[in-house]
Coordinates of C-alpha atoms and ligand atoms in Angstrom, one line a residue:
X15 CA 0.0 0.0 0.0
X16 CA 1.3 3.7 -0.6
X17 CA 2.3 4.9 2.4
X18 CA 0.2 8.8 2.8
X19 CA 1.9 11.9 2.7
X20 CA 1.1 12.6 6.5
X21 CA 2.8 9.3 8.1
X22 CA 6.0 10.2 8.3
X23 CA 5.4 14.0 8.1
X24 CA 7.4 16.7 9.9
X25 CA 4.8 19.4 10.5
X26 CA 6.1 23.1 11.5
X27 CA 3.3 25.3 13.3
X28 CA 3.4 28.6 12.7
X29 CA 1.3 30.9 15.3
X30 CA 0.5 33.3 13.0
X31 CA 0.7 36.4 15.3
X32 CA 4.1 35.5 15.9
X33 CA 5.9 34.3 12.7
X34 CA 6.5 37.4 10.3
X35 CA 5.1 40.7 9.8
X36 CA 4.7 42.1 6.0
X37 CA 2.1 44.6 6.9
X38 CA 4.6 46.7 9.4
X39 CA 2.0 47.3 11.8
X40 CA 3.7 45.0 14.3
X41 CA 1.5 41.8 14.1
X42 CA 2.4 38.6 12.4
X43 CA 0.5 37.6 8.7
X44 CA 0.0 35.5 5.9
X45 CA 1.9 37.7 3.4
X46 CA 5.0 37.7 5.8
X47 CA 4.6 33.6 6.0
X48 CA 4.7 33.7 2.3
X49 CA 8.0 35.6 2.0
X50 CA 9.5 33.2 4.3
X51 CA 8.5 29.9 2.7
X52 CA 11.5 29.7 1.3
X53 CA 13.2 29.5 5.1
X54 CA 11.2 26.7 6.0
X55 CA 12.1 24.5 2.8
X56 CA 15.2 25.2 3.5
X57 CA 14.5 24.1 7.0
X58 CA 13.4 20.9 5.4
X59 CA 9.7 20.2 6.6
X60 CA 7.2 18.6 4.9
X61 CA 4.0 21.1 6.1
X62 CA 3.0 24.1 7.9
X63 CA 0.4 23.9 10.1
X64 CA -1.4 27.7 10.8
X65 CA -3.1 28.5 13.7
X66 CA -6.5 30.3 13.4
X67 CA -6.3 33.7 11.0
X68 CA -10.1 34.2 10.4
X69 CA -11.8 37.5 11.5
X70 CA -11.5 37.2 15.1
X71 CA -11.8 39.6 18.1
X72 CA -8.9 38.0 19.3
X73 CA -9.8 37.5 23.0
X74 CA -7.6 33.8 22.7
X75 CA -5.1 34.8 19.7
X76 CA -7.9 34.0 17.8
X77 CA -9.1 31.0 18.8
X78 CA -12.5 32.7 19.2
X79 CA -13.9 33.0 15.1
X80 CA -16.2 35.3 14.5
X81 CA -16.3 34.0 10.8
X82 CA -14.9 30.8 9.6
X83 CA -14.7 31.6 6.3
X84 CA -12.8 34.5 6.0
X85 CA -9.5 36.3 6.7
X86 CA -9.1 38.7 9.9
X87 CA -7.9 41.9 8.3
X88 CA -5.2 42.0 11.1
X89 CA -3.7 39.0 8.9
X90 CA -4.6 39.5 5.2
X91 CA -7.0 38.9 2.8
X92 CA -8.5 35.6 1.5
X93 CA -6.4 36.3 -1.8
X94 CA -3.3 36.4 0.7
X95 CA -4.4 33.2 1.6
X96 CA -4.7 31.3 -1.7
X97 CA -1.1 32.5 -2.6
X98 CA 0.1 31.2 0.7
X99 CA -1.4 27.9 -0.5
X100 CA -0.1 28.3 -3.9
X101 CA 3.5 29.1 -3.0
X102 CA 3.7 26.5 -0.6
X103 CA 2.3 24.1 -2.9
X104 CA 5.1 25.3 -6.0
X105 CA 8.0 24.8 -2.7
X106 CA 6.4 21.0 -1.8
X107 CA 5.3 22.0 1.5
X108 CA 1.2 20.8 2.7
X109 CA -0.8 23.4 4.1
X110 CA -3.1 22.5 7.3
X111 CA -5.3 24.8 9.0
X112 CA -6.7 25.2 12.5
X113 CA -10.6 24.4 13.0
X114 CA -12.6 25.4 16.1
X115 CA -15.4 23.2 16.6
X116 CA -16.1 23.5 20.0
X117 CA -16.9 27.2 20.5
X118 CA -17.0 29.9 18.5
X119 CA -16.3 34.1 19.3
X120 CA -19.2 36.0 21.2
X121 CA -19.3 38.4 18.1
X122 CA -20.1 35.1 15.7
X123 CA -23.9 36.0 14.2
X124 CA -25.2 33.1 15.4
X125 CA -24.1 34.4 19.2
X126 CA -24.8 37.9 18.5
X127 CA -28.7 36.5 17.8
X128 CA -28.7 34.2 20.4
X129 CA -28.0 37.2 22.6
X130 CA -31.4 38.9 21.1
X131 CA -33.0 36.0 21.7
X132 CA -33.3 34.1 18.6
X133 CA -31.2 30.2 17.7
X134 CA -30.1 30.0 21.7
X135 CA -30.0 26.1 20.5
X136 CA -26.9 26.7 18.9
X137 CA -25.0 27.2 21.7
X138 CA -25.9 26.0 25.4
X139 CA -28.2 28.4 27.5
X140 CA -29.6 27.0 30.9
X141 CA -31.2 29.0 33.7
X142 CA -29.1 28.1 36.3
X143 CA -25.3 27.4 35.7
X144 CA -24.0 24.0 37.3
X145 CA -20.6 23.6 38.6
X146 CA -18.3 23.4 35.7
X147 CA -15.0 25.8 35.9
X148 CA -13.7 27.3 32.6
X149 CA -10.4 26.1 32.0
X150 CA -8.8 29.3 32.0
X151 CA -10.3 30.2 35.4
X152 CA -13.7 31.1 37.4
X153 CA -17.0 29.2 36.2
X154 CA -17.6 28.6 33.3
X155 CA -21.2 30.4 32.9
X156 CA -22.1 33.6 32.2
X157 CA -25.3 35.4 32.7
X158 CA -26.8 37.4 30.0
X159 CA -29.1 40.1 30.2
X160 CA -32.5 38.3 30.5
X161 CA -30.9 36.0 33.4
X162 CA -30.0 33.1 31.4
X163 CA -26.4 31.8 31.3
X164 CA -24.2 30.5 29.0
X165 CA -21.7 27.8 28.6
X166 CA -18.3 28.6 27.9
X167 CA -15.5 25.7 28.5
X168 CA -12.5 28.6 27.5
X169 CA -13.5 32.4 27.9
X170 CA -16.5 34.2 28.0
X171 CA -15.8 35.4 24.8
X172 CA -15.8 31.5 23.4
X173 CA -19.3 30.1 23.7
X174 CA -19.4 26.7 23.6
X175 CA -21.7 25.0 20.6
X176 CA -24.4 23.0 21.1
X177 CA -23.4 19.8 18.9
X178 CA -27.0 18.3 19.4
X179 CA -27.9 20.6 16.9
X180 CA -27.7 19.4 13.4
X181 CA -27.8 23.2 12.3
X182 CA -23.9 23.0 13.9
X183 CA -22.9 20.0 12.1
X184 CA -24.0 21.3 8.8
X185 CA -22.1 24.7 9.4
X186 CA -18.7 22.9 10.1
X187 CA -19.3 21.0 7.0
X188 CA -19.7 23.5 4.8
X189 CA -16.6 25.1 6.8
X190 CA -14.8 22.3 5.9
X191 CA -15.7 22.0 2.1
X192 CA -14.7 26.0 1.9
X193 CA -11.2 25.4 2.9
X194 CA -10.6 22.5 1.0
X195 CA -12.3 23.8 -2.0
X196 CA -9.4 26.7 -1.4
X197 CA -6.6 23.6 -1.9
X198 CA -6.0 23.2 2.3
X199 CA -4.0 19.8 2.8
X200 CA -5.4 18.9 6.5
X201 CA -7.1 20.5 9.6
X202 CA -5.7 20.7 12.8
X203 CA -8.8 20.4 15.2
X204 CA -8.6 22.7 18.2
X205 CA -10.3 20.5 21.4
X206 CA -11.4 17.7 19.6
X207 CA -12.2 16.0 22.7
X208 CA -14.6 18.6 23.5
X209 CA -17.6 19.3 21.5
X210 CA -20.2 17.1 23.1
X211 CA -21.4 17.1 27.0
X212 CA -23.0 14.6 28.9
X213 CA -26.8 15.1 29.0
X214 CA -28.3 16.9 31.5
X215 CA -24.9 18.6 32.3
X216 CA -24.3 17.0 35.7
X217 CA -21.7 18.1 38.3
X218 CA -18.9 17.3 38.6
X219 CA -15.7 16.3 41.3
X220 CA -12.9 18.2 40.5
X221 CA -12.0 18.1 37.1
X222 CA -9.0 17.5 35.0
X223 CA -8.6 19.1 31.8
X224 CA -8.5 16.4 29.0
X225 CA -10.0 13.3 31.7
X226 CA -12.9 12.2 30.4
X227 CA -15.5 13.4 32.2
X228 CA -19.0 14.9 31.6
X229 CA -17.2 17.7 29.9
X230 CA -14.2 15.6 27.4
X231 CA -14.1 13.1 25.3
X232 CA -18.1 12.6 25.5
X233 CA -18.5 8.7 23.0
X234 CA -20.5 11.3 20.5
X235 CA -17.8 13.2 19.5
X236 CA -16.6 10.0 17.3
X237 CA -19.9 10.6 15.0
X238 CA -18.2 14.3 14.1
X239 CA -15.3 12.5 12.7
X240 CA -16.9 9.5 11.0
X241 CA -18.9 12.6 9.3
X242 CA -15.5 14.2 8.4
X243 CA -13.7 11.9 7.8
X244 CA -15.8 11.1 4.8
X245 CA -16.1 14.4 3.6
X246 CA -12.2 14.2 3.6
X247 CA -12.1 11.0 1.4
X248 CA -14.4 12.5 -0.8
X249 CA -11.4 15.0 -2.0
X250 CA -8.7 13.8 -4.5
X251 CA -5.1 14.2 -2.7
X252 CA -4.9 12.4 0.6
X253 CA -6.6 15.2 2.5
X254 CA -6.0 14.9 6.5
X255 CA -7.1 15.6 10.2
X256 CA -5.3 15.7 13.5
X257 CA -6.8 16.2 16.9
X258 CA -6.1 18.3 19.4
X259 CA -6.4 15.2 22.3
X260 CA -5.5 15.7 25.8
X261 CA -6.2 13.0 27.3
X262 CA -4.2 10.5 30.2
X263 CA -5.3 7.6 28.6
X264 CA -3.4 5.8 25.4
X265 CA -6.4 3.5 24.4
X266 CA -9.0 6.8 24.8
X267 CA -6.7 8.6 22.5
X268 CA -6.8 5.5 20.2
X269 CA -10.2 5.8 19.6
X270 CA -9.7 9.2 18.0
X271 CA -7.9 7.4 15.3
X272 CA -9.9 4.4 14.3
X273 CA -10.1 3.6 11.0
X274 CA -13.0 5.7 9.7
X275 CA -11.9 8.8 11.5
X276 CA -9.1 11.5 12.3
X277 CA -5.7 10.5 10.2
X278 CA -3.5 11.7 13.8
X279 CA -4.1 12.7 16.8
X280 CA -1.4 14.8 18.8
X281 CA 0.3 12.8 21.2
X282 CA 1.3 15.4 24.4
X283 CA 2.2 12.2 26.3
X284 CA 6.0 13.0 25.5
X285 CA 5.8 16.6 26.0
X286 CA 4.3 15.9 30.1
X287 CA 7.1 13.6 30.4
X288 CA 9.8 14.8 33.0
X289 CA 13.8 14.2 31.4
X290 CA 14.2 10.4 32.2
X291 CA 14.7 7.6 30.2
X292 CA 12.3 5.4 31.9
X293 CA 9.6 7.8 31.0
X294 CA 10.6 8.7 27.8
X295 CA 10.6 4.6 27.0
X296 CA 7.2 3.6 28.3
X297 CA 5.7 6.9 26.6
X298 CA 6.9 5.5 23.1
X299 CA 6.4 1.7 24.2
X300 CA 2.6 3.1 25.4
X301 CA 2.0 5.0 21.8
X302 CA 3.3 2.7 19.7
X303 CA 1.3 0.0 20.8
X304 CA -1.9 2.2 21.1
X305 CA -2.0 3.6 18.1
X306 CA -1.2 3.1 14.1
X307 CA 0.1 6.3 13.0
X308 CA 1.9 7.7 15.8
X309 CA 2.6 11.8 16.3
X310 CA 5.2 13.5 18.5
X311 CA 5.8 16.8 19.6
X312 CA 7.7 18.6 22.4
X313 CA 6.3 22.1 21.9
X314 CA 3.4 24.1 20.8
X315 CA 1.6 27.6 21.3
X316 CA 0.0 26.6 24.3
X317 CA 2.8 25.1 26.9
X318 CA 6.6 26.5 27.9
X319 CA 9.1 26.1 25.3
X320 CA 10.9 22.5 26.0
X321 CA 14.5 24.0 26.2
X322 CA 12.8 26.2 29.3
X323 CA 11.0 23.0 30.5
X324 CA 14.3 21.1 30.8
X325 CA 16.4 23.6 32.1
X326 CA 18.6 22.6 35.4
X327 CA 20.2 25.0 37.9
X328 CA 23.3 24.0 35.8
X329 CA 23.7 26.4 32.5
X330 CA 23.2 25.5 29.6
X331 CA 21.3 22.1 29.6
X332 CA 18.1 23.3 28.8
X333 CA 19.4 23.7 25.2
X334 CA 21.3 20.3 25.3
X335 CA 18.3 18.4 26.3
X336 CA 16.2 20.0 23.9
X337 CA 18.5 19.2 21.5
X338 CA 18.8 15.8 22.5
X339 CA 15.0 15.2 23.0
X340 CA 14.6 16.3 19.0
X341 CA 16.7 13.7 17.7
X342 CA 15.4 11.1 20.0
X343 CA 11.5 12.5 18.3
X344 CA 12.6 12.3 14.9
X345 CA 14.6 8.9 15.1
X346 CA 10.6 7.7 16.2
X347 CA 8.3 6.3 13.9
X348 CA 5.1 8.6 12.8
X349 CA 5.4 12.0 12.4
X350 CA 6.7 15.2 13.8
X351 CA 5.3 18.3 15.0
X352 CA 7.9 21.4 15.4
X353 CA 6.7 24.6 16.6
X354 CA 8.0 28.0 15.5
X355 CA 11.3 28.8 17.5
X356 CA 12.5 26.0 18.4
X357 CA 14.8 25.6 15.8
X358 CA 16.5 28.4 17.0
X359 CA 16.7 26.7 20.6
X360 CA 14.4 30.0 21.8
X361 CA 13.7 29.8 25.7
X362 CA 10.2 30.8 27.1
X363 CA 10.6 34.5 27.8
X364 CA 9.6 34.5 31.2
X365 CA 9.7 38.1 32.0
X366 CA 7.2 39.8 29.9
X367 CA 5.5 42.5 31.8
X368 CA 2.2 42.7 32.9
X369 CA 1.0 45.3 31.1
X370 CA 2.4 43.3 28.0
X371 CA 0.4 40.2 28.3
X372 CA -2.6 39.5 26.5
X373 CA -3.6 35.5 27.3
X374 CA -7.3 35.3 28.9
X375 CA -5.3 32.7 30.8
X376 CA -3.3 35.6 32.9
X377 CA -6.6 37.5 33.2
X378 CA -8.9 34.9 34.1
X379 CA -6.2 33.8 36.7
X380 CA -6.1 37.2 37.9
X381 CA -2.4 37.0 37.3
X382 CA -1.9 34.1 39.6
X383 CA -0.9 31.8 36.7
X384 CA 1.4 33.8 33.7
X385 CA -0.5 32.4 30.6
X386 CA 1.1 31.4 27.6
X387 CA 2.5 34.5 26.2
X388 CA 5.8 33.3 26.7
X389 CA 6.0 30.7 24.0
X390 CA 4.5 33.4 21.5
X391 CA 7.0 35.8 21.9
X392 CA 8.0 37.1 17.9
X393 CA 11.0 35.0 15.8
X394 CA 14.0 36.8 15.6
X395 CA 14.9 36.9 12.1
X396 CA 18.1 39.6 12.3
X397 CA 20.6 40.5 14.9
X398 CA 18.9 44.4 15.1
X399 CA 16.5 45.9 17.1
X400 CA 13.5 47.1 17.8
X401 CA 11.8 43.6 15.9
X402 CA 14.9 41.8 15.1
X403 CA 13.9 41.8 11.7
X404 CA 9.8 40.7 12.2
X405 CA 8.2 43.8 11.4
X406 CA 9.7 46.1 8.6
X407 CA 11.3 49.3 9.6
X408 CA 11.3 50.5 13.0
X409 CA 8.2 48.9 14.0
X410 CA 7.7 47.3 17.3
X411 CA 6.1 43.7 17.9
X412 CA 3.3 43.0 19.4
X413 CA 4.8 41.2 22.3
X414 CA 8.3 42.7 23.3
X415 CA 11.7 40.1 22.6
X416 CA 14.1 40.3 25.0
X417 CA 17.6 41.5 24.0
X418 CA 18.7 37.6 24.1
X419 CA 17.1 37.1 21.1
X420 CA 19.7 39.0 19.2
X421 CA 22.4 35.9 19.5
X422 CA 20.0 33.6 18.8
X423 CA 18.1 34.9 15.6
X424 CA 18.5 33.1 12.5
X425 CA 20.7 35.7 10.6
X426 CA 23.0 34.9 13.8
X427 CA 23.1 31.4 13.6
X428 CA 22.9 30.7 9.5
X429 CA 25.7 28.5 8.5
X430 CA 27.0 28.4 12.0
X431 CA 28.1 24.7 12.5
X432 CA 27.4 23.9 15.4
X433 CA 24.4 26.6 16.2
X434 CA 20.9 25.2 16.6
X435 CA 19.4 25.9 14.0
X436 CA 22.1 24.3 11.6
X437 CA 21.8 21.0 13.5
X438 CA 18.1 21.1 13.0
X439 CA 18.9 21.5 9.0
X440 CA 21.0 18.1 9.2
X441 CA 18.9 16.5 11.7
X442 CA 15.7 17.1 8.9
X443 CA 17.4 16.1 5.9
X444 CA 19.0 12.9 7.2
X445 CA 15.7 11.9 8.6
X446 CA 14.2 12.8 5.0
X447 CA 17.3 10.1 3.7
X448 CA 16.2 7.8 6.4
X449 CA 12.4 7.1 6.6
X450 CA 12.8 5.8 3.0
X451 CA 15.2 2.8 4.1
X452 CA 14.2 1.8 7.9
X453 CA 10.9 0.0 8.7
X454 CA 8.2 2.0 10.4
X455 CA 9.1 -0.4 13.8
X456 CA 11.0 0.2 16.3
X457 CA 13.3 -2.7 18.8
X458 CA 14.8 -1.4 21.8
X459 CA 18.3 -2.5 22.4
X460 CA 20.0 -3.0 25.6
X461 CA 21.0 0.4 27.7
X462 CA 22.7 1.1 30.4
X463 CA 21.1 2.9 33.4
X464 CA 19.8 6.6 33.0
X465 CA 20.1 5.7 29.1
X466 CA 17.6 4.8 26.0
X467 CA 19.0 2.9 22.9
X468 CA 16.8 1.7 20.0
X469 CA 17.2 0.4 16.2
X470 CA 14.9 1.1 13.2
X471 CA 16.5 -0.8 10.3
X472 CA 19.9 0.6 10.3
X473 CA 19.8 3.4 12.5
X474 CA 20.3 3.2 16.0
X475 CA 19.6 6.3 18.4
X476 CA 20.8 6.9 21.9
X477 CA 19.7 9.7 24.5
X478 CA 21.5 10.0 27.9
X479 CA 19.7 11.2 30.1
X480 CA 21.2 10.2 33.4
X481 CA 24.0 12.3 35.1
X482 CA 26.8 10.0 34.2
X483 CA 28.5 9.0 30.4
X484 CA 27.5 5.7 28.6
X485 CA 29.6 3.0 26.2
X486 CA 27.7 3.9 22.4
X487 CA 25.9 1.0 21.3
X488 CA 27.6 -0.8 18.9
X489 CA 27.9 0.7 15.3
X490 CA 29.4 1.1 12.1
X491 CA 29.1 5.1 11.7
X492 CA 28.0 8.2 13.8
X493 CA 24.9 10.2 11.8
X494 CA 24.5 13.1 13.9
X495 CA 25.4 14.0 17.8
X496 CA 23.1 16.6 19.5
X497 CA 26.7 17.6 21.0
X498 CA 30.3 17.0 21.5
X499 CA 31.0 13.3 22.0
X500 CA 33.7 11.7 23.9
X501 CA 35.3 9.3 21.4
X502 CA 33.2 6.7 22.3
X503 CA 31.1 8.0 25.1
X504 CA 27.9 9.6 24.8
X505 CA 28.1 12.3 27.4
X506 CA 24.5 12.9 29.6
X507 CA 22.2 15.3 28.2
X508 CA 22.9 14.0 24.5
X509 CA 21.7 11.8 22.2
X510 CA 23.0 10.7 18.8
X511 CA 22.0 8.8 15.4
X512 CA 24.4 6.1 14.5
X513 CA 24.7 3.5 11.7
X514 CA 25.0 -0.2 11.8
X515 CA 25.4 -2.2 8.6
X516 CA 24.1 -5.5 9.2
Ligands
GLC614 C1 -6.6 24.9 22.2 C2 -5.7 25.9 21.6 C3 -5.5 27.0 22.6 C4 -6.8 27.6 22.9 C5 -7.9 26.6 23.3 C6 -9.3 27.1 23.2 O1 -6.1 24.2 23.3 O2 -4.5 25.3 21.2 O3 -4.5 27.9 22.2 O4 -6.7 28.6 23.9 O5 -7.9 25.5 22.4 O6 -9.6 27.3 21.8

């Protein structure tokens, strides 16, 4: 059987805010993605994945559409769009684009005439709120202005849809058939284990975001996709879908993949795992057997950059780990999401000010919990300020980068051997030589304590990540070290790619 396009994929998420400004007014958008295409071939992925650029009033970075069929102004125009698609498209990169099912903005029509009364079915109006907590923070009703109150699982200004309405279903598809009609390659679905809650809305103990529960992965949700799913097969070109899952539980996350519905789901398992070769191994082991097509990632928009994640009181092994954990990911069968930055080894920028945040996450906290600004601070492009080349001319960004970002910009670190973003050039087109020639299986190989070895056809991979060095396995050629080796010793807080000729 042909193996599809999106098996083996390496995916790059660009948050579109956040990526490159054409406009100059400070903000991120689709022209300035389009002038940097040719960066992101270079990089050597197979995709882009954009987060949500439809007309929004932005209360979550746009996660709350007020029309999903159009282009926020803030971000372009839907001719912007189709020449996006068409350059990437003439440069071999897939295009796959974000889809918010479970709620829409509070300035959608259908909102805006639920508020005058008219269509409340659409969304989820009850007289008295029960006990449910938005994830951001505080409850997650809202009282309108004849006393009713409305669901909303996110923000206020993200009312959650009612998905026993048909009406709903035959909005998305239509949604759906627009964006493919405009040439899109996939969707990304935002909370695809939302959408559906359990009848009667019943209370609930404590709750876990992503657990199912009365409010997560409700069994209905698996009709949306069945429904999708053959809307997708219907277009020519191996069209695709990957959930947004969180979930604990490997065989719940399964289910999302079944045959007749999504293509991938994300996989955060690896990303919650602490730096340990123990969990790193039964994260895989657990996946692997769980699921056909298996996804990794160890960033996104929404959770602190990995290299921050992993960082130690010692300096400087945030950046090793990181760059050890992204050889371990691609050496993996399935495919890979990167987000926007990390190739540059960027740290969360943890010292934003206040006044500078804009995540409903910080708000609704009432500043208790920082939000996710952090990971969405603007890519450094050149060495100069005031945007390090993100906005043209003088032009500030919409989040402030901090001076660091000057050393680790790309103009800084192009054909730099040993800089970050070189090794992530090699790393990607070695794995492109690779998936070609090993088998989609993976056999783990003996290791040593603190360490993780395993062989895929004729590459083996090691990660250390215990506090003392390791004997390599044994091998015919080294690939690809995430750092300095010691002859042959494989130092903790490193991984490599070796060869072994049978
Ligand atoms: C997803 C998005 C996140 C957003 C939330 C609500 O988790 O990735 O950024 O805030 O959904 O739409």
């Amino acid at each position: 059987m042909e193996i599809p396009w999106w098996r083996d994929a390496v995916v790059y998420e660009i948050y579109v805010r956040s990526f490159a400004d054409a406009s100059g007014d400070g903000v991120g958008d689709l022209a300035g993605i389009r002038e940097r295409l040719p960066y992101l071939r270079r990089l050597g992925v197979d995709a882009i994945w954009l987060t949500p650029f439809y007309p929004s009033p932005m209360a979550d970075g746009g996660y709350d559409v007020a029309d999903y069929r159009g282009v926020d102004p803030m971000f372009g125009s839907l001719a912007d769009f189709d020449a996006l698609v068409a350059s990437a498209h003439e440069l071999g990169l897939r295009v796959i684009v974000d889809i918010v099912p479970n709620h829409s903005s509070s300035e959608h029509p259908w909102f805006q005439e639920a508020l005058r009364g008219a269509g409340r079915d659409r969304y989820i109006f009850r007289d008295e709120p029960n006990n449910w907590q938005s994830t951001f923070g505080g409850s997650a009703w809202t009282q309108v202005a004849d006393g009713q109150y409305y669901l909303h699982l996110f923000a206020p200004a993200q009312p959650d849809f009612n998905w026993r309405n048909r009406e709903v279903h035959e909005m998305f598809l239509d949604v759906l058939r627009f964006w493919l009609d405009r040439g899109v390659d996939g969707f990304r679905i935002d909370v695809a284990m939302g959408l559906y809650k359990a009848e009667g809305l019943p209370d609930v103990d404590g709750q876990a975001f992503g657990t199912v529960s009365p409010m997560w992965g409700r069994p209905e949700v698996h009709g949306v996709y069945r429904e999708w799913r053959r809307l997708l097969d219907s277009y020519p070109g191996e069209r695709m879908a990957v959930g947004e899952v969180w979930t604990d539980d490997h065989e719940d996350l399964a289910r999302y993949v079944r045959p007749d519905e999504l293509h991938q789901s994300f996989n955060f398992a690896w990303l919650q795992a602490p730096w340990s070769a123990e969990a790193f191994r039964k994260v895989i082991g657990d996946t692997l057997a769980a699921v056909p097509h298996a996804t990794w990632v160890l960033s996104n928009h929404d959770v602190v950059r990995h290299r921050t994640r992993y960082e130690t009181s010692e300096p400087g092994t945030g950046l090793a780990r990181a760059r050890a954990a992204l050889l371990a990911m691609l050496a993996l069968p399935g495919s890979a999401y990167l987000y926007q930055g990390e190739e540059l080894g960027l740290p969360e920028v943890t010292d934003l000010p206040d006044a500078a945040r804009q995540d409903p996450v910080f708000f609704q906290s009432k500043g208790e919990q920082p939000g996710r600004d952090g990971c969405r601070v603007p890519i450094p492009w050149t060495v100069d300020p005031p945007s390090h080349g993100f906005s043209p001319g003088g032009v500030e960004p919409w989040l402030p980068q901090p001076a660091s970002f000057a050393e680790l910009s790309v103009e800084k670190q192009e054909g730099v051997a040993d800089s970050t973003l070189e090794f992530y050039r090699r790393a990607l087109a070695l794995r492109r030589e690779l998936v070609g020639e090993i088998p989609y299986t993976l056999e783990w190989l003996d290791s040593p304590e603190g360490a993780l070895f395993f062989i895929r056809g004729s590459l083996i991979c090691a990660i250390n990540c215990g506090t003392a060095p390791v004997r390599l396995p044994e091998h015919d050629e080294v690939l690809l070290p995430s750092g300095p080796l010691r002859r042959d010793l494989l130092p903790p807080d490193t991984a490599v790619w070796l060869r072994r000729r049978s």
